[in-house]
Amino acid sequence: MTTDTGELVRTDHGTSSEISSETDTAVQTLSVLYGSQTGNAEFLASNIVDKANAQGYSAELMSLDMLSPDDAARKERVLIVTATHDNGHMPDNAQPFWDQLQSADSDLFKDVPFAVLAIGDSMYEDFCKAGVDLDERLGELGGKRILDRIDCDVDYDLTSGKWIKGMLETFKTVAPRKPGTNPEGSTVQGTRAAEQPKSTRREPDTATVVEARLLSAPGSEKEVWHYELEVSGDSRNYRPGDSLAVIPANSIELVEDLLAFLGLEGSEVFGDDGKTVRESLQDDYELRLPHLGIVAWLVENLATDHPVRSLVESGDRNALEDWLWGRDMLDVLQETRSKDVDPQEFLSMLRPLQHRSYSIASSPLADGDRVHLTVSSVGYETAGRRHTGACSGFLQSAAQTRTAMKVFPLPAHEFHLPPDSSADVIMIGPGVGVAPFRGFLREREVSQARGRNWLFFGDRHERPSWLYQTEMEELQGTGVLDRLSLAFSRDQQGKVYVQDRIREEGEEIFAWLSGGASVYVCGGKQIAPDIDEALLAVLSSHGAMTLDKAQDYLQSMKGEGRYVKDVY
């Protein structure tokens, strides 16, 4: 479950095909092509273009969905910056390019100098896989790799700088692909300009909250809301397992506090788009989740013994992320700088405001044009200020005012019900991870699917935290939900989690797996390895498998689309 900021193309000095050749000019051309799901890869690619042009390059910035592989193979120097989306997939705006690249002629990129910078999150199994795939494929198609690929973790602001510097230096020493060197007849079958999905962040649908109810009972440690949205356009055409992206606006309170700290009225205009600073802070910039790069920038002029500067320079990523946890952009400013921050430079360091994506908790068969979401609200007091989640707070406000919001669909790649409705499914979704399985069950009920359904659900406490309890019990009563296994970790002396229930039910689970059942997991990414271990224990204990055989079994299930995760 994840997002994309608006796509852009920027050619500061013209395109590579217009400007230079190796013999008639000293200008070095560079095409920076990006695949971005949350906007981070786009932001980084844009910064690289700025650095390149400052060093005398003629650099252009393009989204991968704005050109075909044939177009890219005509570039003189190519840098690809890409994130990885979902379970090891290309970002949505890179998928059409990748689909065409796989059927390209073997020497389409012959002698084209290229490099790849991949960003991802090492907590996921397929870390940086999109970048790995693109790097390998361009090499297979004859491209000239000028630098080994770099795979950057979420702290790419702190780790990519040296590689980018070396890349820009190396590209200057490499002759571009000479015009006309593409082999005769080189092409991609069906090559054409990649088509945009009808509804994207750039061209979103609209939605209005028409129903909101609190799922968690009084006394719960967190508020969980059920929202029903009336949506327009493509957002109505979803399958259970898909997600809906919501484009929020930052809270007015946070924006006004930031303006006061920066000494601004809010009516100032810094950019060429004519927007005031207040409008930009509310609609364009990520203020709730400070990134590591802006922290490193803010501490540059602090005393060497300042605790935050010492933390940054220690290189301890985990400690720095722990410090950032719960802090928004204003907290970071207040703790690292006095009011000596240049407002215009500060805004240039901010990342684009990310959309937030939520697993859809409904079924089009059962719920028509309404899309249901299950949202855990973020809210807490710290340092005398009230903090709310950028999107959970936005949704609560929109529900009260019936304000129209911008949304767009995020189709899942594999996280869908089996095509055979007689197949059994095992669903593991603690907390708000139950959302897509509510959609699964509603779909299976209305379609009268013959396959059995088994749900594992858990939370800290049963009484305030059992989400959709009445619905689950009714589905049990009607026979739609064949088995329901619950784990409320704090309701007894020893903690019990869903992975413990999996081990306890191991014999029956193995029987379901042997009969072809599919397993789905949804929840925080920290749960994924625990579920893996529990299933491996089941296979070892009840399938008489060695650890290697059990791992192979799980891997084959993944390959068949029978073991799928949606973790975030």
XYZ file of C-alpha atoms in Angstrom:
568
model
C 0.000 0.000 0.000
C 1.723 3.048 -1.111
C 1.811 6.964 -3.925
C 2.879 9.301 -6.579
C 3.223 13.011 -6.726
C 2.493 14.867 -9.926
C 4.614 13.792 -12.848
C 6.846 16.343 -14.505
C 9.188 16.812 -17.389
C 11.836 19.455 -17.095
C 14.380 20.196 -19.801
C 16.479 23.063 -18.560
C 18.687 23.434 -21.584
C 16.906 21.411 -24.267
C 16.847 17.702 -24.956
C 19.839 15.535 -25.611
C 18.716 14.823 -29.146
C 18.716 18.550 -29.903
C 21.892 19.749 -28.331
C 25.113 17.880 -28.489
C 27.191 15.406 -30.315
C 30.548 14.139 -29.227
C 32.392 16.228 -31.805
C 30.617 19.568 -32.144
C 30.059 20.672 -28.543
C 31.475 20.248 -25.070
C 28.028 20.186 -23.465
C 27.307 16.846 -21.832
C 23.722 15.668 -22.143
C 22.061 13.478 -19.526
C 18.552 12.023 -19.487
C 17.322 11.267 -15.959
C 14.335 8.902 -16.155
C 12.387 8.049 -13.009
C 9.895 5.506 -11.744
C 8.139 6.820 -8.658
C 5.298 5.531 -6.519
C 5.417 7.813 -3.457
C 7.228 10.737 -5.026
C 10.587 10.018 -3.387
C 12.289 8.755 -6.542
C 10.936 11.721 -8.483
C 12.217 14.118 -5.813
C 15.668 12.530 -5.870
C 15.784 12.486 -9.680
C 14.857 16.169 -9.763
C 17.676 16.991 -7.345
C 20.142 15.057 -9.528
C 19.077 17.102 -12.550
C 19.730 20.287 -10.573
C 23.205 19.046 -9.600
C 23.959 17.995 -13.176
C 22.974 21.338 -14.665
C 25.012 23.167 -12.025
C 28.042 21.186 -13.278
C 27.496 22.165 -16.899
C 25.358 19.287 -18.092
C 22.312 19.725 -20.261
C 20.040 17.498 -18.198
C 16.412 16.528 -18.737
C 13.986 14.932 -16.316
C 11.293 12.535 -17.539
C 8.892 10.041 -16.017
C 9.299 6.542 -17.459
C 5.674 6.530 -18.540
C 6.361 9.398 -20.937
C 8.574 7.487 -23.320
C 9.017 4.041 -24.857
C 12.181 1.920 -24.731
C 12.844 2.994 -28.334
C 12.754 6.616 -27.186
C 15.086 5.886 -24.265
C 17.531 4.013 -26.531
C 17.960 7.189 -28.602
C 19.226 9.142 -25.585
C 22.965 9.818 -25.374
C 23.386 9.127 -21.651
C 20.715 7.558 -19.433
C 20.333 7.541 -15.669
C 17.347 5.641 -14.263
C 16.179 6.439 -10.732
C 13.465 4.090 -9.528
C 11.660 2.978 -6.427
C 10.153 -0.484 -5.901
C 6.426 -0.803 -5.281
C 4.286 -3.375 -3.523
C 5.783 -6.892 -3.530
C 8.861 -6.180 -5.674
C 7.042 -4.549 -8.590
C 7.756 -1.596 -10.810
C 6.139 1.684 -9.777
C 2.902 2.228 -11.674
C 4.448 4.898 -13.878
C 7.296 2.542 -14.845
C 5.243 -0.578 -15.548
C 4.350 0.158 -19.220
C 8.013 0.900 -19.980
C 9.066 -2.351 -18.303
C 6.414 -4.393 -20.105
C 7.715 -3.166 -23.464
C 11.359 -3.516 -22.435
C 10.931 -7.245 -21.855
C 10.052 -7.835 -25.530
C 12.746 -5.548 -26.963
C 15.321 -6.738 -29.496
C 18.522 -7.983 -27.913
C 20.659 -5.028 -29.003
C 18.188 -2.143 -28.648
C 20.443 -0.332 -26.155
C 23.733 -1.225 -27.843
C 26.467 1.175 -26.622
C 24.043 3.458 -24.735
C 25.849 4.620 -21.547
C 23.587 4.072 -18.540
C 23.466 3.799 -14.764
C 20.725 2.885 -12.292
C 20.010 4.263 -8.824
C 17.445 2.173 -6.936
C 15.692 3.136 -3.727
C 13.650 0.887 -1.483
C 13.125 -0.366 2.046
C 15.323 -3.219 3.248
C 12.524 -4.443 5.524
C 10.891 -5.888 2.408
C 11.941 -9.183 0.846
C 12.304 -7.770 -2.680
C 14.465 -4.810 -1.700
C 15.088 -2.536 -4.728
C 13.918 -5.259 -7.142
C 12.614 -2.778 -9.731
C 16.050 -1.186 -9.988
C 17.742 -4.577 -10.125
C 15.466 -5.709 -12.968
C 15.952 -2.536 -15.031
C 19.726 -2.586 -14.533
C 20.011 -6.215 -15.620
C 17.693 -5.799 -18.601
C 19.460 -2.725 -19.996
C 22.723 -4.660 -19.758
C 21.180 -7.627 -21.590
C 20.065 -5.256 -24.362
C 23.616 -4.047 -24.998
C 23.709 -0.990 -22.755
C 27.096 0.232 -21.521
C 26.934 0.239 -17.707
C 29.189 3.103 -16.616
C 28.853 2.489 -12.882
C 27.617 -0.364 -10.715
C 24.032 0.119 -9.566
C 23.497 1.516 -6.064
C 20.642 0.139 -3.931
C 19.632 2.773 -1.380
C 17.563 2.186 1.725
C 15.040 4.660 3.115
C 17.930 6.892 4.235
C 18.978 7.510 0.629
C 19.533 11.206 1.415
C 22.520 10.181 3.518
C 23.854 7.338 1.374
C 23.425 8.335 -2.271
C 25.513 11.501 -2.349
C 28.910 9.927 -2.993
C 27.521 7.655 -5.725
C 25.754 10.569 -7.452
C 28.945 12.632 -7.391
C 30.917 9.755 -8.903
C 28.210 9.106 -11.480
C 28.261 12.702 -12.716
C 32.051 12.675 -12.894
C 32.100 9.358 -14.762
C 29.418 10.279 -17.300
C 31.556 13.280 -18.323
C 34.362 10.932 -19.343
C 32.130 8.626 -21.374
C 31.409 9.273 -25.024
C 27.675 9.288 -25.761
C 26.073 6.763 -28.029
C 26.676 7.988 -31.540
C 23.599 8.967 -33.533
C 22.434 6.263 -35.896
C 24.101 3.371 -34.070
C 20.853 1.643 -33.171
C 20.852 -1.609 -35.127
C 18.642 -1.577 -38.187
C 15.209 -2.846 -37.369
C 15.724 -2.595 -33.582
C 12.358 -2.092 -32.047
C 9.998 -3.115 -29.315
C 6.951 -5.063 -30.376
C 3.949 -2.814 -30.071
C 6.056 0.182 -29.045
C 4.037 3.344 -28.608
C 3.836 6.209 -26.182
C 2.838 4.737 -22.857
C -0.760 5.465 -21.931
C -1.598 6.955 -18.553
C -4.198 5.270 -16.403
C -7.407 7.309 -16.495
C -7.267 8.112 -12.788
C -3.879 8.911 -11.261
C -2.475 11.406 -8.802
C -2.082 13.795 -11.694
C -5.720 13.300 -12.760
C -7.520 12.047 -9.654
C -11.122 11.136 -9.017
C -13.217 12.821 -6.355
C -14.761 11.294 -3.248
C -17.004 12.364 -0.387
C -17.336 10.660 2.978
C -20.993 9.724 3.334
C -20.711 7.580 6.456
C -18.242 7.451 9.319
C -18.463 5.292 12.405
C -16.044 4.543 15.200
C -15.104 0.862 15.264
C -12.986 0.835 18.417
C -14.826 0.969 21.723
C -14.242 3.589 24.443
C -11.027 2.850 26.298
C -9.206 1.519 23.261
C -5.583 2.549 22.907
C -6.292 3.727 19.349
C -9.213 5.117 17.416
C -10.184 3.096 14.374
C -12.790 4.493 11.987
C -14.894 2.906 9.283
C -15.445 5.307 6.390
C -17.742 4.885 3.422
C -16.918 7.052 0.419
C -18.928 7.833 -2.658
C -16.332 7.948 -5.423
C -16.237 8.926 -9.067
C -14.450 7.583 -12.126
C -11.994 4.682 -12.053
C -12.039 4.521 -8.260
C -15.359 2.665 -8.546
C -13.744 -0.053 -10.666
C -11.756 -2.008 -8.126
C -11.306 -5.576 -7.001
C -11.180 -6.720 -3.382
C -7.512 -6.503 -2.406
C -6.923 -3.195 -4.199
C -6.172 0.036 -2.336
C -7.494 3.572 -2.550
C -5.048 6.482 -2.435
C -6.221 9.634 -0.657
C -4.495 12.946 -1.358
C -4.660 14.907 1.919
C -3.974 18.506 2.833
C -1.813 19.431 5.808
C -3.630 20.709 8.871
C -4.181 24.451 9.010
C -2.853 24.535 12.576
C 0.485 22.984 11.601
C 0.821 25.307 8.597
C 0.154 28.416 10.682
C 2.632 27.310 13.363
C 5.299 26.765 10.711
C 4.653 30.171 9.156
C 5.045 31.779 12.574
C 8.327 29.959 13.207
C 9.683 31.000 9.807
C 8.579 34.600 10.305
C 6.311 34.579 7.267
C 2.892 36.095 6.666
C 1.909 33.251 4.351
C 1.019 35.521 1.437
C 4.572 35.462 0.044
C 5.103 33.833 -3.357
C 8.418 32.034 -3.910
C 7.750 29.788 -6.894
C 6.799 30.328 -10.513
C 3.404 28.678 -10.010
C 1.960 31.763 -8.316
C 1.027 29.864 -5.157
C 1.397 31.575 -1.816
C 3.630 29.961 0.791
C 0.546 29.127 2.863
C -1.071 27.314 -0.070
C 2.140 25.422 -0.852
C 2.637 24.320 2.748
C -0.928 23.103 2.966
C -1.165 21.307 -0.386
C 2.302 20.516 -1.736
C 4.851 19.635 0.947
C 5.304 16.704 3.335
C 5.245 18.213 6.834
C 4.168 15.249 8.938
C 7.096 12.922 8.115
C 10.496 14.719 8.115
C 13.095 12.966 5.996
C 16.660 12.248 7.069
C 18.156 14.523 4.429
C 16.501 17.661 5.752
C 17.645 16.807 9.280
C 21.234 16.498 8.025
C 20.881 19.873 6.293
C 19.453 21.564 9.375
C 22.295 20.460 11.655
C 25.138 21.516 9.337
C 25.670 24.836 11.127
C 25.108 23.598 14.665
C 27.866 23.179 17.210
C 29.636 19.858 16.865
C 28.470 18.808 20.333
C 24.799 19.518 19.618
C 22.983 16.244 20.411
C 21.086 16.058 17.117
C 24.183 16.848 15.044
C 26.093 14.193 16.994
C 23.278 11.747 16.285
C 23.362 12.473 12.551
C 27.137 12.207 12.358
C 27.145 8.943 14.308
C 25.687 7.219 11.250
C 23.342 5.241 13.515
C 20.296 5.090 11.273
C 18.139 3.239 13.794
C 18.865 5.772 16.525
C 18.119 8.658 14.174
C 14.836 7.081 13.068
C 13.928 6.516 16.728
C 14.555 10.214 17.372
C 12.404 11.215 14.393
C 9.539 8.934 15.451
C 6.518 11.053 16.331
C 8.129 14.362 15.366
C 6.793 16.510 12.565
C 8.643 19.176 10.592
C 7.980 21.893 13.149
C 9.331 19.716 15.986
C 12.547 19.141 14.031
C 12.955 22.857 13.298
C 12.403 23.787 16.913
C 14.907 21.254 18.197
C 17.683 21.870 15.674
C 17.622 25.557 14.786
C 16.792 28.963 16.115
C 14.860 31.205 13.748
C 17.797 31.562 11.348
C 16.440 29.247 8.664
C 16.127 30.785 5.216
C 12.435 30.109 4.393
C 12.931 29.784 0.643
C 15.836 27.370 1.023
C 13.872 25.422 3.624
C 10.919 24.975 1.275
C 13.268 23.785 -1.469
C 14.421 20.980 0.851
C 10.918 19.682 1.584
C 9.662 16.601 -0.205
C 6.325 16.510 -2.016
C 3.273 15.717 0.097
C 2.645 12.001 -0.235
C -0.738 10.459 -0.698
C -1.746 7.819 1.835
C -3.126 4.520 0.608
C -5.613 2.274 2.389
C -6.650 -1.292 1.664
C -10.243 -1.278 0.491
C -12.560 -2.981 2.977
C -15.523 -3.487 0.657
C -16.662 -5.409 -2.414
C -18.193 -3.854 -5.539
C -20.614 -6.790 -5.672
C -21.821 -6.105 -2.156
C -21.380 -2.351 -1.836
C -21.948 -0.812 -5.267
C -20.207 2.510 -5.863
C -19.262 2.996 -2.221
C -15.684 2.315 -1.190
C -15.114 1.362 2.456
C -11.898 2.157 4.342
C -10.661 1.073 7.774
C -8.452 3.830 9.181
C -6.484 3.968 12.415
C -6.323 7.595 13.538
C -3.049 9.096 14.676
C -3.319 11.591 17.523
C -1.131 12.442 20.509
C 0.230 15.306 22.589
C 3.939 16.071 22.749
C 5.969 19.167 23.604
C 2.745 21.046 24.286
C 1.370 20.478 20.785
C -1.377 18.270 19.420
C -0.169 16.006 16.608
C -2.510 14.309 14.144
C -1.899 12.048 11.176
C -1.705 13.932 7.887
C -4.419 11.802 6.295
C -6.300 10.291 9.249
C -6.903 13.793 10.600
C -7.796 15.008 7.125
C -10.370 12.212 6.736
C -11.978 12.997 10.077
C -12.317 16.637 9.092
C -13.634 15.758 5.621
C -16.213 13.424 7.181
C -17.522 16.226 9.384
C -17.681 18.830 6.617
C -18.572 16.501 3.710
C -15.712 18.146 1.821
C -14.856 16.568 -1.540
C -11.372 15.066 -1.641
C -9.031 13.769 -4.324
C -8.519 10.004 -4.621
C -7.287 7.472 -7.135
C -7.183 3.651 -7.289
C -4.087 1.577 -6.610
C -4.653 -1.887 -8.106
C -2.906 -4.729 -6.312
C -0.550 -6.901 -8.324
C -1.224 -10.291 -6.746
C -3.336 -9.554 -3.677
C -6.629 -10.774 -5.120
C -8.911 -13.742 -4.463
C -8.109 -16.927 -6.383
C -9.750 -17.050 -9.833
C -11.230 -20.414 -8.843
C -14.024 -19.602 -6.420
C -13.896 -23.153 -5.028
C -10.353 -22.594 -3.685
C -9.921 -22.228 0.074
C -8.374 -19.044 1.503
C -6.543 -18.399 4.759
C -6.468 -14.712 5.731
C -4.105 -13.333 8.381
C -4.853 -9.717 9.299
C -4.345 -8.369 12.830
C -5.579 -4.864 13.638
C -6.488 -2.734 10.617
C -4.819 -5.443 8.516
C -8.263 -7.070 8.545
C -9.550 -4.438 6.074
C -8.979 -6.261 2.767
C -10.293 -9.502 4.249
C -13.586 -7.841 5.086
C -13.756 -7.082 1.352
C -12.779 -10.658 0.500
C -15.504 -12.101 2.715
C -18.188 -9.751 1.406
C -17.228 -10.712 -2.153
C -17.225 -14.447 -1.368
C -20.621 -14.166 0.348
C -22.403 -12.351 -2.484
C -20.771 -14.427 -5.231
C -21.605 -17.620 -3.311
C -18.046 -18.879 -3.640
C -17.747 -22.541 -2.725
C -14.265 -22.316 -1.198
C -13.776 -22.278 2.555
C -12.650 -19.137 4.423
C -10.425 -18.982 7.506
C -9.594 -15.673 9.189
C -6.884 -15.014 11.779
C -7.485 -11.729 13.591
C -5.857 -10.204 16.634
C -5.163 -7.054 18.593
C -4.092 -6.118 22.087
C -7.486 -6.470 23.762
C -10.774 -8.065 22.758
C -13.228 -5.725 24.440
C -12.275 -2.362 22.913
C -10.338 -3.544 19.874
C -12.198 -6.359 18.097
C -12.886 -4.642 14.786
C -16.022 -5.692 12.898
C -16.850 -8.181 15.658
C -20.588 -8.320 14.918
C -19.964 -8.836 11.205
C -17.461 -11.617 11.832
C -19.812 -13.435 14.162
C -22.677 -13.111 11.666
C -20.484 -14.507 8.884
C -19.641 -17.424 11.159
C -23.311 -17.993 11.788
C -24.196 -18.046 8.078
C -21.275 -20.353 7.249
C -19.399 -17.849 5.075
C -16.567 -17.742 7.604
C -15.712 -21.376 8.231
C -13.043 -20.762 10.850
C -12.153 -17.735 12.978
C -8.965 -17.766 15.065
C -8.497 -14.887 17.496
C -5.427 -13.664 19.381
C -5.754 -10.796 21.856
C -2.221 -10.451 23.108
C -2.777 -8.609 26.407
C -5.890 -10.392 27.679
C -3.968 -13.116 29.524
C -0.759 -13.424 31.482
C 1.354 -14.556 28.533
C 1.130 -12.654 25.270
C -0.510 -14.502 22.393
C -0.234 -13.385 18.774
C -1.721 -14.600 15.496
C 1.518 -16.456 14.714
C 1.000 -18.447 17.928
C -2.505 -19.394 16.786
C -1.054 -20.517 13.457
C 1.291 -22.909 15.259
C -1.543 -24.167 17.478
C -3.751 -24.840 14.447
C -0.846 -26.294 12.486
C -2.347 -29.685 11.665
C -5.486 -28.179 10.146
C -3.550 -25.455 8.338
C -1.318 -28.052 6.728
C -4.408 -29.951 5.585
C -5.770 -26.777 3.972
C -2.417 -26.024 2.302
C -2.180 -29.570 0.993
C -5.603 -29.073 -0.553
C -4.448 -25.985 -2.450
C -5.474 -23.166 -0.082
C -4.079 -19.671 -0.677
C -2.623 -17.650 2.213
C -2.903 -13.858 2.458
C -1.158 -11.633 5.006
C -1.930 -7.961 5.634
C -0.475 -5.703 8.316
C 2.639 -3.874 9.439
C 5.790 -5.066 7.713
C 7.241 -6.291 11.012
C 4.644 -9.081 11.049
C 5.796 -10.700 7.791
C 8.846 -12.588 9.132
C 6.839 -13.824 12.127
C 4.197 -15.317 9.845
C 6.916 -16.876 7.672
C 8.456 -18.546 10.703
C 5.103 -19.823 11.931
C 4.245 -21.351 8.551
C 7.706 -22.908 8.283
C 7.145 -24.465 11.719
C 3.784 -25.861 10.532
C 5.353 -27.367 7.411
C 8.207 -28.866 9.405
C 6.016 -30.296 12.172
C 3.022 -31.507 10.189
C 4.529 -31.992 6.739
C 7.664 -33.798 7.953
C 9.813 -31.331 5.977
C 13.337 -30.181 6.611
C 13.788 -26.432 6.924
C 15.120 -26.256 3.355
C 12.162 -28.226 2.015
C 9.736 -26.049 3.974
C 11.335 -22.893 2.567
C 11.108 -24.316 -0.942
C 7.434 -25.132 -0.345
C 6.671 -21.557 0.708
C 8.659 -20.232 -2.221
C 6.677 -22.374 -4.645
C 3.458 -21.090 -3.090
C 4.650 -17.534 -3.708
C 5.480 -18.385 -7.309
C 1.994 -19.819 -7.795
C 0.377 -16.734 -6.249
C -0.836 -18.774 -3.269
C 1.177 -16.923 -0.601
C 0.738 -13.172 -0.936
C 1.459 -10.290 1.427
C 0.296 -6.706 1.613
C 2.536 -5.201 4.279
C 3.318 -1.576 4.960
